[in-house]
PDB file of C-alpha atoms in Angstrom:
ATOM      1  CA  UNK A   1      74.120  -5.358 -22.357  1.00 50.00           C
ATOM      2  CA  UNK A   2      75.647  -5.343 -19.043  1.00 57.00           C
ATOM      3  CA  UNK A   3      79.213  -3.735 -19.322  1.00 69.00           C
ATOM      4  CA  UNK A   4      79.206  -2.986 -23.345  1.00 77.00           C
ATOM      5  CA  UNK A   5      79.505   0.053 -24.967  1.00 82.00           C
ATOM      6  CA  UNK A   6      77.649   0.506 -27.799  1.00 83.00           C
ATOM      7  CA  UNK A   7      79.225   2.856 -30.248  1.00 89.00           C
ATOM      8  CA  UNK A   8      77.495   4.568 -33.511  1.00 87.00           C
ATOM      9  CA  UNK A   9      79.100   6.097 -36.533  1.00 92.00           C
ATOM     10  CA  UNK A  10      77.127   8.450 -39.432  1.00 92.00           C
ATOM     11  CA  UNK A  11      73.824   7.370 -37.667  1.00 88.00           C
ATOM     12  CA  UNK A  12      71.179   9.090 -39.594  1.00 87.00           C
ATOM     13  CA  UNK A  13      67.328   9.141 -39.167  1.00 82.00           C
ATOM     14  CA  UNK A  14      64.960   9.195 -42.280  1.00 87.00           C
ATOM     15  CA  UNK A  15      61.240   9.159 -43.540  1.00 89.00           C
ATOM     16  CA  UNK A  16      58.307  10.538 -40.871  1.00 88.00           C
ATOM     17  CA  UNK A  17      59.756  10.117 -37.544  1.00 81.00           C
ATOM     18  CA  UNK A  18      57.371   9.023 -34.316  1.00 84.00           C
ATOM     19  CA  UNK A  19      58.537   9.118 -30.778  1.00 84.00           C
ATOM     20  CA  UNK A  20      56.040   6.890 -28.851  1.00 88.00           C
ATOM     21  CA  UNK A  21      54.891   8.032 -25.811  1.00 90.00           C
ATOM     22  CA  UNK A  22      54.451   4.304 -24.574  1.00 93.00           C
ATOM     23  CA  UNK A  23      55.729   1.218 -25.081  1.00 91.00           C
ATOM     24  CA  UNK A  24      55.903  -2.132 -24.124  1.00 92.00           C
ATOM     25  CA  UNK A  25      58.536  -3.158 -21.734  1.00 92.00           C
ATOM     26  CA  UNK A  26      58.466  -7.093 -22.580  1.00 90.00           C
ATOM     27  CA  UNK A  27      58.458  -7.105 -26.706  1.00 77.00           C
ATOM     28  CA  UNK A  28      60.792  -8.674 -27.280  1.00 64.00           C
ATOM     29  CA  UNK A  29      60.743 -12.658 -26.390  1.00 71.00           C
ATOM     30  CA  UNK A  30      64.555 -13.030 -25.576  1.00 76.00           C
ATOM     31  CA  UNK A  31      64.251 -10.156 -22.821  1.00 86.00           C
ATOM     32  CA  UNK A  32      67.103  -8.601 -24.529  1.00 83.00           C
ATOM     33  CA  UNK A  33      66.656  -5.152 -22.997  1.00 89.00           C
ATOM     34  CA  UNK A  34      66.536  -6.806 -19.224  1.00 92.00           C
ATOM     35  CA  UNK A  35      69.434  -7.990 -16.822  1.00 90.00           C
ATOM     36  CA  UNK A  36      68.441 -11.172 -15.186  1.00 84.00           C
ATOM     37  CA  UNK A  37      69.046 -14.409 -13.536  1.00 79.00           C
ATOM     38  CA  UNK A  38      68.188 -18.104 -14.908  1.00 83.00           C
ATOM     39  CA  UNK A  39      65.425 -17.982 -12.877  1.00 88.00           C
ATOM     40  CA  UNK A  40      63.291 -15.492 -15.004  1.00 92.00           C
ATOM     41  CA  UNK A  41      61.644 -15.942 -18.286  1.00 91.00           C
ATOM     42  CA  UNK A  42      59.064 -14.830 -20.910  1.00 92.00           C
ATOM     43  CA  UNK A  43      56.508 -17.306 -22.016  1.00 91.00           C
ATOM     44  CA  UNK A  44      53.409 -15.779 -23.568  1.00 90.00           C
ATOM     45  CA  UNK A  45      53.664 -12.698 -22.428  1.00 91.00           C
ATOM     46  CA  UNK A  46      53.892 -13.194 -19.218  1.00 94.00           C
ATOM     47  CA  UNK A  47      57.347 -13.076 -17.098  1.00 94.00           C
ATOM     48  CA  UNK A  48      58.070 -15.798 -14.811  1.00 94.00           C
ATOM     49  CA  UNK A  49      60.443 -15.301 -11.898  1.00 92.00           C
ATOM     50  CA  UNK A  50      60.994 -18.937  -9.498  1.00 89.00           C
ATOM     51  CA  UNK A  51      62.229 -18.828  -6.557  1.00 79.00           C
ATOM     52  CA  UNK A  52      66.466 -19.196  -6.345  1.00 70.00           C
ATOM     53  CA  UNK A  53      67.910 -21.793  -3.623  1.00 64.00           C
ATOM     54  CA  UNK A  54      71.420 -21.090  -3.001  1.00 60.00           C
ATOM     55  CA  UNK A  55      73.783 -24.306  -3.180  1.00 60.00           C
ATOM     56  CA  UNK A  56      73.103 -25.183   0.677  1.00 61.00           C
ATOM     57  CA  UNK A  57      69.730 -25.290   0.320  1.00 56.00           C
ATOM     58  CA  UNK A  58      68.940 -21.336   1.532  1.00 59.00           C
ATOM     59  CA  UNK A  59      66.592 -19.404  -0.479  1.00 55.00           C
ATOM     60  CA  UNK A  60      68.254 -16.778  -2.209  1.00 64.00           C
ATOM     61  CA  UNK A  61      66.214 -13.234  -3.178  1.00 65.00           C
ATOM     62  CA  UNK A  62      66.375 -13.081  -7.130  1.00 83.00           C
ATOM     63  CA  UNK A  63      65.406  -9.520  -9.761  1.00 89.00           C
ATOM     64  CA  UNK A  64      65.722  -8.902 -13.194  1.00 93.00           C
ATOM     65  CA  UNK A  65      66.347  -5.220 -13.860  1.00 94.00           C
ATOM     66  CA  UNK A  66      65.703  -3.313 -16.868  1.00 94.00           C
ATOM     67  CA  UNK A  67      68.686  -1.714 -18.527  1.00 91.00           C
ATOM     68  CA  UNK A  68      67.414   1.786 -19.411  1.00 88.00           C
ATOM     69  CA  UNK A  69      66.724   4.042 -15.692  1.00 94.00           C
ATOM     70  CA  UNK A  70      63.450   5.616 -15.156  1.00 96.00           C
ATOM     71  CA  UNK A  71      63.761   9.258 -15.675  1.00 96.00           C
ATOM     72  CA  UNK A  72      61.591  12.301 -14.437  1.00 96.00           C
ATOM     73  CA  UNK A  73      58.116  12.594 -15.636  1.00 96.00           C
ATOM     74  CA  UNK A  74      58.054   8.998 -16.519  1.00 97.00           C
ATOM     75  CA  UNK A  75      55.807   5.969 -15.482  1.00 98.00           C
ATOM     76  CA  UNK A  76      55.791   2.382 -15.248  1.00 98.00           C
ATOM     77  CA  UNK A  77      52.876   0.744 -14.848  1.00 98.00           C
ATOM     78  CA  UNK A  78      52.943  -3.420 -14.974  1.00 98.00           C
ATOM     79  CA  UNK A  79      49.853  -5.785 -13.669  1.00 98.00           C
ATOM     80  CA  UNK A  80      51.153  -9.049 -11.218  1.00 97.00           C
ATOM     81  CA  UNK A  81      49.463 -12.029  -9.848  1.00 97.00           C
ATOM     82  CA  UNK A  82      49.346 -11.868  -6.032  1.00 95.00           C
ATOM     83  CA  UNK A  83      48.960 -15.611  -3.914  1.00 94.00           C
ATOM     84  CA  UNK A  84      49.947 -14.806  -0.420  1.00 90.00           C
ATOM     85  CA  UNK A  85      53.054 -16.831  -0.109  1.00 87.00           C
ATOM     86  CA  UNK A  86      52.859 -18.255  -3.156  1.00 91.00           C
ATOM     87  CA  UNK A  87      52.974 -15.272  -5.988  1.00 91.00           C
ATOM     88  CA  UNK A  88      54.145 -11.799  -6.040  1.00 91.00           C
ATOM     89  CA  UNK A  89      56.235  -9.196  -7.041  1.00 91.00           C
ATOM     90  CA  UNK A  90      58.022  -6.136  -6.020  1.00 96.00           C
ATOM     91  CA  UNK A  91      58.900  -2.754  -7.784  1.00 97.00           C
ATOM     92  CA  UNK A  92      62.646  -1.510  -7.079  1.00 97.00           C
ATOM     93  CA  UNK A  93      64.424   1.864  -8.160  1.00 97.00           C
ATOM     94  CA  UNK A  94      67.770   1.004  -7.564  1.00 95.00           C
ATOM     95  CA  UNK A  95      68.493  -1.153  -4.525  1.00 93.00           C
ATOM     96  CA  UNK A  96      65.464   0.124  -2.787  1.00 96.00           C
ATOM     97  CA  UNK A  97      62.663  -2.478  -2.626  1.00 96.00           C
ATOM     98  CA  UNK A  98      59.030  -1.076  -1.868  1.00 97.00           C
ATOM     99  CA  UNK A  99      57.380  -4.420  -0.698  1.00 96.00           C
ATOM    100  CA  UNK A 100      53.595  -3.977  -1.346  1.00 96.00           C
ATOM    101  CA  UNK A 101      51.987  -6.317   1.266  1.00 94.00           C
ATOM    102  CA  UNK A 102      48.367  -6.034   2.823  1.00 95.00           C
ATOM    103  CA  UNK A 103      48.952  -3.833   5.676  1.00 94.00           C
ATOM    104  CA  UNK A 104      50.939  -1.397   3.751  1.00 96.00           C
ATOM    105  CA  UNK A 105      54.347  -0.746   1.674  1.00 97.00           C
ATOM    106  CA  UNK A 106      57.379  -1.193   3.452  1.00 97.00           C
ATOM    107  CA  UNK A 107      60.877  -0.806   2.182  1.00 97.00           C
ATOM    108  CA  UNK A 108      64.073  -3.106   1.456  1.00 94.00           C
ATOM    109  CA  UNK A 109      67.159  -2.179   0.707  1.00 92.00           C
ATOM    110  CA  UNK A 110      68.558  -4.952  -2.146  1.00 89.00           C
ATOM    111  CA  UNK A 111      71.703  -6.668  -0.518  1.00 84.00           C
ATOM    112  CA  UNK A 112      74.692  -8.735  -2.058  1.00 77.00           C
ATOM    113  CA  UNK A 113      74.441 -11.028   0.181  1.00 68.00           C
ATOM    114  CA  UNK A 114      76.815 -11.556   2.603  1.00 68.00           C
ATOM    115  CA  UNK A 115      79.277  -9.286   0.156  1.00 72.00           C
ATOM    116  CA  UNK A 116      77.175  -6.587   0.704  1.00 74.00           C
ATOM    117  CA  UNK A 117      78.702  -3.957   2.759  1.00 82.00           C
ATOM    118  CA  UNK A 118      75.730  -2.769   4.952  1.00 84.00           C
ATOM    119  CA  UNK A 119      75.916  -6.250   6.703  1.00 84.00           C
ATOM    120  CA  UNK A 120      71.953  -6.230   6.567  1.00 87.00           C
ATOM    121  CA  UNK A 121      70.056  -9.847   6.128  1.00 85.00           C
ATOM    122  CA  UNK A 122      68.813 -10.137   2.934  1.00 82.00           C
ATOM    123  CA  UNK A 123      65.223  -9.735   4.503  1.00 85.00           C
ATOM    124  CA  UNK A 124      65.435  -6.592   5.884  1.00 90.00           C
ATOM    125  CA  UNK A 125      62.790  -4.265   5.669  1.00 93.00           C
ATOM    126  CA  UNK A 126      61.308  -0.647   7.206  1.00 96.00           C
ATOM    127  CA  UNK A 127      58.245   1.239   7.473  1.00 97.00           C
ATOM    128  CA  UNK A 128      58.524   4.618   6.576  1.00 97.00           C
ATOM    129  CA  UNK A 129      54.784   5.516   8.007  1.00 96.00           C
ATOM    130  CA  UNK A 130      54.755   9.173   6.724  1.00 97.00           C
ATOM    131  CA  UNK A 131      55.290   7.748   3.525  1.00 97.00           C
ATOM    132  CA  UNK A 132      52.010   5.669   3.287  1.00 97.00           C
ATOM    133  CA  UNK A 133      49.022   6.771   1.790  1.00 96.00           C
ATOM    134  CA  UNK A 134      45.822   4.704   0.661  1.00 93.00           C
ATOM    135  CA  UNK A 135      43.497   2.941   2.962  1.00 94.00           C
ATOM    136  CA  UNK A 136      44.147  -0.064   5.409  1.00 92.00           C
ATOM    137  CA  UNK A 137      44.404  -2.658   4.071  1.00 95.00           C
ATOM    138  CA  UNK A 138      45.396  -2.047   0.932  1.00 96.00           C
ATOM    139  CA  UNK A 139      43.641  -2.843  -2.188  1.00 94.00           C
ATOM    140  CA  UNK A 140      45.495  -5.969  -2.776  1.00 95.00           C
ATOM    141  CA  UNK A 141      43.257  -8.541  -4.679  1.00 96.00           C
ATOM    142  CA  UNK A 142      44.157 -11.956  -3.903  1.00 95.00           C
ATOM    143  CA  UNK A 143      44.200 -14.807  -6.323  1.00 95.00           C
ATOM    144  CA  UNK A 144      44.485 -12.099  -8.859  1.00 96.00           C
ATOM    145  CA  UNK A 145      46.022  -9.710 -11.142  1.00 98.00           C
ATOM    146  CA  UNK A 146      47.201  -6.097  -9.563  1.00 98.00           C
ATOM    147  CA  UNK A 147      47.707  -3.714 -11.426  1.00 98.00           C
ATOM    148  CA  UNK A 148      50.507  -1.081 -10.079  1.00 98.00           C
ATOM    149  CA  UNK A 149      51.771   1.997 -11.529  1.00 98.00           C
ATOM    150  CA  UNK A 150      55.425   4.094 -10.573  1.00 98.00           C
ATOM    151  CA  UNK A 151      55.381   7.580 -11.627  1.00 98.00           C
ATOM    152  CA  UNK A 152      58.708   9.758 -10.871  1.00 98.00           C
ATOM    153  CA  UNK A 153      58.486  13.390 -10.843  1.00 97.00           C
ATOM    154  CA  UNK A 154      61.048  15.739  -9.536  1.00 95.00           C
ATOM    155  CA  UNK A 155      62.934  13.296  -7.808  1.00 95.00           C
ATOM    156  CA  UNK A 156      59.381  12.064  -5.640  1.00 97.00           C
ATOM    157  CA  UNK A 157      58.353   8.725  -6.550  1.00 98.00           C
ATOM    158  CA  UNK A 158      54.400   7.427  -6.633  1.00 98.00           C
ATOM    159  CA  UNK A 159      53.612   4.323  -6.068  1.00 98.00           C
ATOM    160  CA  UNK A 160      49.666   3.154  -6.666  1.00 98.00           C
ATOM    161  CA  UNK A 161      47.811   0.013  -6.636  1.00 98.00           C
ATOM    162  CA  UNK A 162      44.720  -0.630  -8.809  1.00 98.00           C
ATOM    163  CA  UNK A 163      44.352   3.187  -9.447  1.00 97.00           C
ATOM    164  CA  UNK A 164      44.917   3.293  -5.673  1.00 97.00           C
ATOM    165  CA  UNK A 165      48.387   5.694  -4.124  1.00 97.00           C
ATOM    166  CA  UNK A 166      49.640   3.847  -1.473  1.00 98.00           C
ATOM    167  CA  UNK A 167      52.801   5.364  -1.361  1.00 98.00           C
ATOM    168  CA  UNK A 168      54.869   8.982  -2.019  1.00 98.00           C
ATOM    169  CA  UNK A 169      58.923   8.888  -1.235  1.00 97.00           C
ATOM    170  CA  UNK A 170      61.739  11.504  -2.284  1.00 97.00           C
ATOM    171  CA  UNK A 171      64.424   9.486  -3.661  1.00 96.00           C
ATOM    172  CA  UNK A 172      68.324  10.046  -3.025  1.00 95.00           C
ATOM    173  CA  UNK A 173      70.547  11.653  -5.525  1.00 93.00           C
ATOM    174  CA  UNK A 174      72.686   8.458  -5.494  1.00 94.00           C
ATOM    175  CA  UNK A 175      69.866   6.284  -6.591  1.00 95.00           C
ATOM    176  CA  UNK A 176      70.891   5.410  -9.975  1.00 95.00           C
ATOM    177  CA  UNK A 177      67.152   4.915 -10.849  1.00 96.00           C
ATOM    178  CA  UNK A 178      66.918   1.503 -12.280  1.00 96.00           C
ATOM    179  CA  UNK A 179      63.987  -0.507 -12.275  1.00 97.00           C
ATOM    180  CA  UNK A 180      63.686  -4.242 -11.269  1.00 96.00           C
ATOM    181  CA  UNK A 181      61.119  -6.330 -10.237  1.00 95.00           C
ATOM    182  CA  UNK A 182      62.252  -8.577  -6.805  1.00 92.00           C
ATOM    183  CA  UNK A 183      61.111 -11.894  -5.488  1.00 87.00           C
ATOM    184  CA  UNK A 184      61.025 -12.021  -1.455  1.00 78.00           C
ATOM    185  CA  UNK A 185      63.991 -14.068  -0.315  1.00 69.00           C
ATOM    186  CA  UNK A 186      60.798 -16.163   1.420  1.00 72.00           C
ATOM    187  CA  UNK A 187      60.815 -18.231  -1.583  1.00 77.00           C
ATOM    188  CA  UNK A 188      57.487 -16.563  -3.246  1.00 86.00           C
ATOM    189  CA  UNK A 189      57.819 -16.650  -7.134  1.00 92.00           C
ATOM    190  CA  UNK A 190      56.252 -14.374  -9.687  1.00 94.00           C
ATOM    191  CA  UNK A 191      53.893 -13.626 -12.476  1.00 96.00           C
ATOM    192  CA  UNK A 192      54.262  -9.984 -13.839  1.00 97.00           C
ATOM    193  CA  UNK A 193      52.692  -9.228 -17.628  1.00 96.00           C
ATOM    194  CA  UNK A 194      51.651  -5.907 -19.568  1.00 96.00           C
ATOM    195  CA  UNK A 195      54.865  -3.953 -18.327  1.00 96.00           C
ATOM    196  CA  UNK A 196      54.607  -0.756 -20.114  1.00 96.00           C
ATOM    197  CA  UNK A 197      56.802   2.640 -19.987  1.00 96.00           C
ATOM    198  CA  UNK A 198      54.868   5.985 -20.832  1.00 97.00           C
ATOM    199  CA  UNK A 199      56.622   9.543 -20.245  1.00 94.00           C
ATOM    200  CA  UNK A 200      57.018  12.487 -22.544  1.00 88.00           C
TER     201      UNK A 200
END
C-alpha cells in the first residue's frame, strides 16, 4: 500500500484458473486494498465515512480511494444512503469530484487544501451543462439507498443513478483514473455498501 513496491519471484499459477468478471470491492474487513483517513470504516458491510473537523474547528473534505485505477471497459457500480445534509457520497476519478445533487451533477476538483496549487476553496464546484443527461430532478431517493453505476469506455466516463444516466464526460489524459468516494467539505457523512468492480 501507498508507496510500496511489491516485488514477485518464480510466481507460478496452478490447477483450473478463473478470472472473475466481478468482484466485490469491500471483502475484505481491514479495507486493505483502500487508501483512507481515520474517519472511514467497514462495519457490516457497510463503509462509514464521518465528517473530518480540522484542528480549528473547520470542516475538512475527507475520501478513501481505492488503490487499483479504473481501466477502459470497466464499471463500478456501489449503492449509498442519501439524507440531504445529513448522508451522502460522491464518486471521484482522480481529483475530479462529480457531486450528484437533486438538480443535477456538478463537478469538483479535489484540493490539498490550502497546499494545493490551484488556490481553489475546497468547495468549489462547476456545471458542465452539456454534460448532463437524465431528467430534472434527478432520480435521487431520499431517506434511501441509491444505487449508482461508473462505466469508462474509451476515455468517456458514464455516470447513472438508479439505472438512470445523468451524466457523460471525456476524461483528460492526465487523470490517473483512481477511484474514491468524497464527503462534501459541508460536513455530510456517508453510508456506501455493495461496491462492486465488473469489466472484462
Amino acid at each position: 500500500a501507498g508507496d510500496c513496491v511489491p516485488v514477485f519471484r518464480k510466481l507460478k499459477l496452478t490447477g483450473n484458473t478463473e478470472i472473475p468478471r466481478q468482484l466485490s470491492m469491500l471483502d475484505d474487513g481491514a479495507l486493505r486494498a483502500w487508501t483512507k483517513s481515520e474517519a472511514w470504516s467497514l462495519r457490516n458491510g457497510v463503509l462509514h465515512g464521518a465528517a473530518q473537523a480540522s484542528p480549528a474547528g473547520q470542516v475538512q473534505p475527507n475520501h478513501v480511494s481505492y488503490l487499483r485505477p479504473l481501466l477502459d471497459g470497466e464499471s463500478i457500480e456501489y449503492e449509498f444512503q442519501h439524507e440531504a445534509d445529513k448522508l451522502t457520497a460522491h464518486p471521484a476519478l482522480g481529483r475530479t469530484v462529480f457531486l450528484i445533487e437533486p438538480q443535477g451533477v456538478r463537478l469538483r476538483w479535489m484540493t490539498d487544501g490550502k497546499r494545493d496549487w490551484t488556490g481553489l476553496p475546497e468547495d468549489n464546484a462547476v456545471v458542465e451543462p452539456l454534460n448532463r443527461r437524465g431528467p430534472r430532478p434527478l432520480p435521487l431517493l431520499e431517506g434511501q439507498w441509491n444505487r449508482v453505476r461508473l462505466t469508462l469506455e474509451q476515455d468517456r466516463l458514464t455516470l447513472s443513478l438508479n439505472d438512470t444516466p445523468i451524466y457523460e464526460r471525456k476524461m483528460e489524459p492526465e487523470n490517473d483514473r483512481t477511484f474514491r468516494f468524497h464527503c462534501d467539505p459541508s460536513g455530510t457523512e456517508a453510508r456506501i455498501r455493495n461496491v462492486r468492480l465488473s469489466g472484462p
